[in-house]
Amino acid sequence: QVQLVESGGGSVQAGGSLRLSCAASGFSFGFYAMGWFRQAPGKEREFVAGITPSGGGQFYADSVKGRFTISRDNAKNTVYLQMNSLKPEDTAVYYCAKGSYYQAVDAYNYWGQGTQVTVSS
């Protein structure tokens, strides 16, 4: 059974940093691309970052490029999202997802439960 469990969310002031983690189980983690998405109240879920199975390729939404870094540790079955220089508009529930590094929600077949990130000004 595939499970994705996010952690590391919280409240932070603008300019601060957070590191999200997503622990995966139930599948051969190192064979699959992974992605991070976010969803703010009243808005659609949007792509944040994606990473190839080996970790050698990373892809970012323009809104987070240069501030966020996606990485993975295949020995620990975990994907990370390091978020620096956070802005109030980064406030959202953040989800990790299995199966792709593309931007389309439909490219992913499993999702975590999400972790809340709140950035105050």
GROMACS .gro file of N, CA and C in nm:
model
  363
    1GLN      N    1   0.084  -0.119   0.000
    1GLN     CA    2   0.000   0.000   0.000
    1GLN      C    3   0.088   0.124   0.000
    2VAL      N    4   0.066   0.208  -0.100
    2VAL     CA    5   0.146   0.331  -0.110
    2VAL      C    6   0.105   0.428   0.000
    3GLN      N    7   0.205   0.481   0.067
    3GLN     CA    8   0.181   0.587   0.167
    3GLN      C    9   0.283   0.698   0.149
    4LEU      N   10   0.234   0.820   0.156
    4LEU     CA   11   0.318   0.940   0.152
    4LEU      C   12   0.279   1.024   0.273
    5VAL      N   13   0.376   1.052   0.359
    5VAL     CA   14   0.346   1.126   0.482
    5VAL      C   15   0.436   1.249   0.489
    6GLU      N   16   0.373   1.365   0.478
    6GLU     CA   17   0.446   1.492   0.485
    6GLU      C   18   0.463   1.537   0.629
    7SER      N   19   0.569   1.611   0.653
    7SER     CA   20   0.593   1.672   0.783
    7SER      C   21   0.679   1.796   0.763
    8GLY      N   22   0.689   1.877   0.868
    8GLY     CA   23   0.777   1.993   0.864
    8GLY      C   24   0.708   2.126   0.842
    9GLY      N   25   0.578   2.123   0.821
    9GLY     CA   26   0.507   2.249   0.805
    9GLY      C   27   0.499   2.325   0.935
   10GLY      N   28   0.450   2.448   0.927
   10GLY     CA   29   0.437   2.531   1.046
   10GLY      C   30   0.416   2.675   1.009
   11SER      N   31   0.430   2.760   1.110
   11SER     CA   32   0.413   2.904   1.091
   11SER      C   33   0.549   2.972   1.099
   12VAL      N   34   0.572   3.065   1.010
   12VAL     CA   35   0.700   3.135   1.004
   12VAL      C   36   0.677   3.277   0.954
   13GLN      N   37   0.764   3.367   0.991
   13GLN     CA   38   0.754   3.504   0.941
   13GLN      C   39   0.815   3.513   0.801
   14ALA      N   40   0.771   3.613   0.728
   14ALA     CA   41   0.826   3.638   0.595
   14ALA      C   42   0.978   3.649   0.602
   15GLY      N   43   1.043   3.587   0.505
   15GLY     CA   44   1.189   3.584   0.503
   15GLY      C   45   1.248   3.461   0.570
   16GLY      N   46   1.166   3.387   0.641
   16GLY     CA   47   1.213   3.269   0.711
   16GLY      C   48   1.222   3.147   0.622
   17SER      N   49   1.255   3.035   0.686
   17SER     CA   50   1.275   2.910   0.613
   17SER      C   51   1.202   2.795   0.681
   18LEU      N   52   1.167   2.697   0.600
   18LEU     CA   53   1.112   2.570   0.649
   18LEU      C   54   1.164   2.459   0.559
   19ARG      N   55   1.173   2.341   0.616
   19ARG     CA   56   1.209   2.223   0.536
   19ARG      C   57   1.100   2.119   0.551
   20LEU      N   58   1.036   2.087   0.442
   20LEU     CA   59   0.935   1.984   0.440
   20LEU      C   60   0.997   1.850   0.405
   21SER      N   61   0.942   1.745   0.465
   21SER     CA   62   0.983   1.609   0.433
   21SER      C   63   0.862   1.528   0.392
   22CYS      N   64   0.884   1.430   0.307
   22CYS     CA   65   0.778   1.338   0.267
   22CYS      C   66   0.836   1.197   0.273
   23ALA      N   67   0.790   1.120   0.369
   23ALA     CA   68   0.835   0.981   0.385
   23ALA      C   69   0.744   0.889   0.304
   24ALA      N   70   0.806   0.810   0.217
   24ALA     CA   71   0.731   0.724   0.126
   24ALA      C   72   0.747   0.578   0.166
   25SER      N   73   0.644   0.500   0.142
   25SER     CA   74   0.648   0.356   0.166
   25SER      C   75   0.550   0.286   0.075
   26GLY      N   76   0.571   0.154   0.057
   26GLY     CA   77   0.477   0.075  -0.021
   26GLY      C   78   0.508   0.064  -0.168
   27PHE      N   79   0.620   0.121  -0.211
   27PHE     CA   80   0.661   0.110  -0.350
   27PHE      C   81   0.813   0.129  -0.358
   28SER      N   82   0.869   0.100  -0.474
   28SER     CA   83   1.014   0.113  -0.494
   28SER      C   84   1.046   0.260  -0.522
   29PHE      N   85   1.070   0.330  -0.415
   29PHE     CA   86   1.083   0.476  -0.418
   29PHE      C   87   1.184   0.524  -0.522
   30GLY      N   88   1.300   0.460  -0.529
   30GLY     CA   89   1.407   0.506  -0.616
   30GLY      C   90   1.378   0.495  -0.764
   31PHE      N   91   1.268   0.431  -0.801
   31PHE     CA   92   1.231   0.417  -0.941
   31PHE      C   93   1.133   0.524  -0.989
   32TYR      N   94   1.086   0.608  -0.899
   32TYR     CA   95   0.978   0.701  -0.933
   32TYR      C   96   1.018   0.846  -0.913
   33ALA      N   97   0.975   0.929  -1.009
   33ALA     CA   98   0.985   1.073  -0.990
   33ALA      C   99   0.884   1.116  -0.884
   34MET      N  100   0.913   1.228  -0.821
   34MET     CA  101   0.827   1.279  -0.714
   34MET      C  102   0.805   1.429  -0.734
   35GLY      N  103   0.695   1.476  -0.680
   35GLY     CA  104   0.666   1.618  -0.692
   35GLY      C  105   0.610   1.677  -0.564
   36TRP      N  106   0.620   1.809  -0.554
   36TRP     CA  107   0.556   1.885  -0.447
   36TRP      C  108   0.455   1.980  -0.511
   37PHE      N  109   0.337   1.987  -0.452
   37PHE     CA  110   0.233   2.080  -0.493
   37PHE      C  111   0.187   2.159  -0.372
   38ARG      N  112   0.110   2.263  -0.397
   38ARG     CA  113   0.049   2.338  -0.287
   38ARG      C  114  -0.089   2.385  -0.328
   39GLN      N  115  -0.170   2.408  -0.227
   39GLN     CA  116  -0.306   2.457  -0.251
   39GLN      C  117  -0.342   2.557  -0.143
   40ALA      N  118  -0.369   2.679  -0.186
   40ALA     CA  119  -0.412   2.785  -0.096
   40ALA      C  120  -0.565   2.787  -0.093
   41PRO      N  121  -0.624   2.841   0.012
   41PRO     CA  122  -0.771   2.846   0.021
   41PRO      C  123  -0.833   2.916  -0.099
   42GLY      N  124  -0.931   2.850  -0.160
   42GLY     CA  125  -1.001   2.908  -0.273
   42GLY      C  126  -0.927   2.901  -0.405
   43LYS      N  127  -0.812   2.836  -0.405
   43LYS     CA  128  -0.732   2.827  -0.528
   43LYS      C  129  -0.712   2.682  -0.568
   44GLU      N  130  -0.674   2.662  -0.693
   44GLU     CA  131  -0.646   2.527  -0.742
   44GLU      C  132  -0.509   2.480  -0.691
   45ARG      N  133  -0.495   2.349  -0.688
   45ARG     CA  134  -0.366   2.291  -0.651
   45ARG      C  135  -0.265   2.325  -0.761
   46GLU      N  136  -0.146   2.370  -0.721
   46GLU     CA  137  -0.046   2.410  -0.819
   46GLU      C  138   0.087   2.342  -0.795
   47PHE      N  139   0.155   2.318  -0.905
   47PHE     CA  140   0.287   2.256  -0.901
   47PHE      C  141   0.387   2.350  -0.835
   48VAL      N  142   0.474   2.291  -0.752
   48VAL     CA  143   0.580   2.367  -0.688
   48VAL      C  144   0.717   2.321  -0.740
   49ALA      N  145   0.741   2.189  -0.732
   49ALA     CA  146   0.871   2.136  -0.774
   49ALA      C  147   0.859   1.988  -0.803
   50GLY      N  148   0.949   1.939  -0.889
   50GLY     CA  149   0.954   1.796  -0.921
   50GLY      C  150   1.097   1.750  -0.930
   51ILE      N  151   1.118   1.620  -0.909
   51ILE     CA  152   1.252   1.565  -0.910
   51ILE      C  153   1.249   1.428  -0.977
   52THR      N  154   1.353   1.400  -1.056
   52THR     CA  155   1.364   1.272  -1.125
   52THR      C  156   1.399   1.160  -1.027
   53PRO      N  157   1.385   1.035  -1.068
   53PRO     CA  158   1.411   0.924  -0.974
   53PRO      C  159   1.551   0.925  -0.913
   54SER      N  160   1.650   0.962  -0.990
   54SER     CA  161   1.787   0.963  -0.937
   54SER      C  162   1.818   1.089  -0.857
   55GLY      N  163   1.735   1.190  -0.873
   55GLY     CA  164   1.761   1.319  -0.810
   55GLY      C  165   1.844   1.412  -0.896
   56GLY      N  166   1.886   1.365  -1.012
   56GLY     CA  167   1.973   1.446  -1.097
   56GLY      C  168   1.903   1.560  -1.169
   57GLY      N  169   1.772   1.554  -1.179
   57GLY     CA  170   1.696   1.661  -1.244
   57GLY      C  171   1.594   1.719  -1.149
   58GLN      N  172   1.592   1.852  -1.139
   58GLN     CA  173   1.493   1.921  -1.056
   58GLN      C  174   1.422   2.026  -1.141
   59PHE      N  175   1.295   2.043  -1.113
   59PHE     CA  176   1.212   2.135  -1.190
   59PHE      C  177   1.130   2.218  -1.093
   60TYR      N  178   1.112   2.347  -1.127
   60TYR     CA  179   1.047   2.438  -1.034
   60TYR      C  180   0.945   2.526  -1.104
   61ALA      N  181   0.842   2.563  -1.029
   61ALA     CA  182   0.753   2.668  -1.074
   61ALA      C  183   0.829   2.800  -1.071
   62ASP      N  184   0.795   2.889  -1.162
   62ASP     CA  185   0.864   3.018  -1.166
   62ASP      C  186   0.852   3.095  -1.035
   63SER      N  187   0.740   3.076  -0.966
   63SER     CA  188   0.715   3.152  -0.843
   63SER      C  189   0.807   3.113  -0.729
   64VAL      N  190   0.872   2.997  -0.738
   64VAL     CA  191   0.958   2.953  -0.627
   64VAL      C  192   1.104   2.935  -0.669
   65LYS      N  193   1.131   2.950  -0.797
   65LYS     CA  194   1.266   2.929  -0.848
   65LYS      C  195   1.365   3.022  -0.779
   66GLY      N  196   1.476   2.966  -0.732
   66GLY     CA  197   1.577   3.044  -0.662
   66GLY      C  198   1.553   3.053  -0.512
   67ARG      N  199   1.434   3.013  -0.466
   67ARG     CA  200   1.404   3.018  -0.322
   67ARG      C  201   1.384   2.878  -0.263
   68PHE      N  202   1.327   2.788  -0.343
   68PHE     CA  203   1.297   2.653  -0.296
   68PHE      C  204   1.393   2.554  -0.362
   69THR      N  205   1.425   2.446  -0.289
   69THR     CA  206   1.508   2.340  -0.343
   69THR      C  207   1.446   2.205  -0.312
   70ILE      N  208   1.425   2.125  -0.414
   70ILE     CA  209   1.376   1.989  -0.394
   70ILE      C  210   1.495   1.893  -0.397
   71SER      N  211   1.490   1.793  -0.310
   71SER     CA  212   1.595   1.693  -0.307
   71SER      C  213   1.535   1.561  -0.259
   72ARG      N  214   1.611   1.457  -0.267
   72ARG     CA  215   1.562   1.326  -0.222
   72ARG      C  216   1.678   1.244  -0.170
   73ASP      N  217   1.643   1.152  -0.080
   73ASP     CA  218   1.737   1.055  -0.028
   73ASP      C  219   1.675   0.918  -0.051
   74ASN      N  220   1.721   0.850  -0.154
   74ASN     CA  221   1.659   0.722  -0.190
   74ASN      C  222   1.686   0.613  -0.087
   75ALA      N  223   1.793   0.628  -0.010
   75ALA     CA  224   1.820   0.531   0.096
   75ALA      C  225   1.721   0.544   0.210
   76LYS      N  226   1.665   0.664   0.226
   76LYS     CA  227   1.568   0.689   0.332
   76LYS      C  228   1.425   0.697   0.281
   77ASN      N  229   1.406   0.675   0.151
   77ASN     CA  230   1.272   0.683   0.091
   77ASN      C  231   1.202   0.815   0.124
   78THR      N  232   1.276   0.924   0.113
   78THR     CA  233   1.225   1.054   0.153
   78THR      C  234   1.258   1.159   0.049
   79VAL      N  235   1.161   1.245   0.023
   79VAL     CA  236   1.182   1.362  -0.062
   79VAL      C  237   1.163   1.487   0.025
   80TYR      N  238   1.243   1.588  -0.003
   80TYR     CA  239   1.245   1.710   0.078
   80TYR      C  240   1.211   1.833  -0.006
   81LEU      N  241   1.166   1.936   0.061
   81LEU     CA  242   1.148   2.066  -0.001
   81LEU      C  243   1.202   2.170   0.096
   82GLN      N  244   1.318   2.224   0.063
   82GLN     CA  245   1.376   2.332   0.142
   82GLN      C  246   1.321   2.464   0.091
   83MET      N  247   1.257   2.539   0.178
   83MET     CA  248   1.192   2.663   0.140
   83MET      C  249   1.259   2.779   0.212
   84ASN      N  250   1.322   2.866   0.138
   84ASN     CA  251   1.389   2.984   0.194
   84ASN      C  252   1.321   3.111   0.144
   85SER      N  253   1.350   3.221   0.212
   85SER     CA  254   1.295   3.351   0.174
   85SER      C  255   1.144   3.343   0.154
   86LEU      N  256   1.078   3.283   0.249
   86LEU     CA  257   0.934   3.261   0.237
   86LEU      C  258   0.857   3.393   0.234
   87LYS      N  259   0.749   3.391   0.157
   87LYS     CA  260   0.663   3.507   0.141
   87LYS      C  261   0.521   3.472   0.187
   88PRO      N  262   0.442   3.571   0.223
   88PRO     CA  263   0.303   3.541   0.262
   88PRO      C  264   0.226   3.465   0.154
   89GLU      N  265   0.257   3.490   0.029
   89GLU     CA  266   0.187   3.420  -0.079
   89GLU      C  267   0.228   3.273  -0.092
   90ASP      N  268   0.326   3.229  -0.014
   90ASP     CA  269   0.360   3.087  -0.010
   90ASP      C  270   0.270   3.009   0.085
   91THR      N  271   0.185   3.080   0.158
   91THR     CA  272   0.094   3.015   0.252
   91THR      C  273   0.000   2.921   0.178
   92ALA      N  274  -0.002   2.794   0.221
   92ALA     CA  275  -0.082   2.692   0.154
   92ALA      C  276  -0.065   2.560   0.228
   93VAL      N  277  -0.146   2.463   0.189
   93VAL     CA  278  -0.120   2.324   0.227
   93VAL      C  279  -0.030   2.265   0.120
   94TYR      N  280   0.080   2.204   0.164
   94TYR     CA  281   0.177   2.147   0.072
   94TYR      C  282   0.163   1.995   0.069
   95TYR      N  283   0.161   1.941  -0.053
   95TYR     CA  284   0.143   1.798  -0.074
   95TYR      C  285   0.260   1.741  -0.151
   96CYS      N  286   0.302   1.621  -0.113
   96CYS     CA  287   0.394   1.550  -0.202
   96CYS      C  288   0.314   1.448  -0.282
   97ALA      N  289   0.368   1.413  -0.396
   97ALA     CA  290   0.296   1.325  -0.488
   97ALA      C  291   0.394   1.235  -0.561
   98LYS      N  292   0.347   1.118  -0.597
   98LYS     CA  293   0.430   1.016  -0.661
   98LYS      C  294   0.399   1.006  -0.809
   99GLY      N  295   0.503   0.989  -0.888
   99GLY     CA  296   0.482   0.945  -1.024
   99GLY      C  297   0.535   1.030  -1.136
  100SER      N  298   0.572   1.154  -1.109
  100SER     CA  299   0.615   1.239  -1.218
  100SER      C  300   0.697   1.355  -1.165
  101TYR      N  301   0.753   1.431  -1.259
  101TYR     CA  302   0.811   1.561  -1.222
  101TYR      C  303   0.748   1.672  -1.307
  102TYR      N  304   0.640   1.635  -1.377
  102TYR     CA  305   0.570   1.734  -1.458
  102TYR      C  306   0.477   1.821  -1.373
  103GLN      N  307   0.427   1.928  -1.434
  103GLN     CA  308   0.344   2.022  -1.362
  103GLN      C  309   0.199   1.979  -1.349
  104ALA      N  310   0.153   1.890  -1.436
  104ALA     CA  311   0.012   1.853  -1.438
  104ALA      C  312  -0.026   1.765  -1.320
  105VAL      N  313  -0.134   1.802  -1.252
  105VAL     CA  314  -0.183   1.723  -1.139
  105VAL      C  315  -0.214   1.580  -1.182
  106ASP      N  316  -0.267   1.565  -1.303
  106ASP     CA  317  -0.308   1.433  -1.352
  106ASP      C  318  -0.191   1.338  -1.376
  107ALA      N  319  -0.069   1.390  -1.375
  107ALA     CA  320   0.049   1.306  -1.398
  107ALA      C  321   0.088   1.226  -1.274
  108TYR      N  322   0.023   1.253  -1.161
  108TYR     CA  323   0.058   1.190  -1.035
  108TYR      C  324  -0.054   1.095  -0.992
  109ASN      N  325  -0.016   0.981  -0.933
  109ASN     CA  326  -0.120   0.884  -0.900
  109ASN      C  327  -0.140   0.862  -0.751
  110TYR      N  328  -0.051   0.915  -0.668
  110TYR     CA  329  -0.071   0.905  -0.523
  110TYR      C  330  -0.029   1.038  -0.459
  111TRP      N  331  -0.103   1.072  -0.352
  111TRP     CA  332  -0.082   1.199  -0.284
  111TRP      C  333  -0.073   1.178  -0.134
  112GLY      N  334   0.004   1.262  -0.067
  112GLY     CA  335   0.004   1.263   0.077
  112GLY      C  336  -0.115   1.341   0.130
  113GLN      N  337  -0.122   1.352   0.263
  113GLN     CA  338  -0.236   1.419   0.326
  113GLN      C  339  -0.216   1.569   0.338
  114GLY      N  340  -0.093   1.613   0.316
  114GLY     CA  341  -0.064   1.757   0.318
  114GLY      C  342  -0.013   1.806   0.452
  115THR      N  343   0.063   1.915   0.446
  115THR     CA  344   0.111   1.981   0.567
  115THR      C  345   0.097   2.132   0.547
  116GLN      N  346   0.047   2.199   0.649
  116GLN     CA  347   0.015   2.342   0.639
  116GLN      C  348   0.141   2.427   0.657
  117VAL      N  349   0.159   2.522   0.568
  117VAL     CA  350   0.264   2.623   0.580
  117VAL      C  351   0.196   2.759   0.583
  118THR      N  352   0.225   2.836   0.688
  118THR     CA  353   0.168   2.969   0.703
  118THR      C  354   0.281   3.069   0.719
  119VAL      N  355   0.283   3.169   0.631
  119VAL     CA  356   0.386   3.272   0.634
  119VAL      C  357   0.319   3.405   0.665
  120SER      N  358   0.361   3.467   0.774
  120SER     CA  359   0.303   3.595   0.814
  120SER      C  360   0.395   3.710   0.775
  121SER      N  361   0.333   3.823   0.750
  121SER     CA  362   0.412   3.939   0.706
  121SER      C  363   0.458   4.023   0.824
   0.00000   0.00000   0.00000
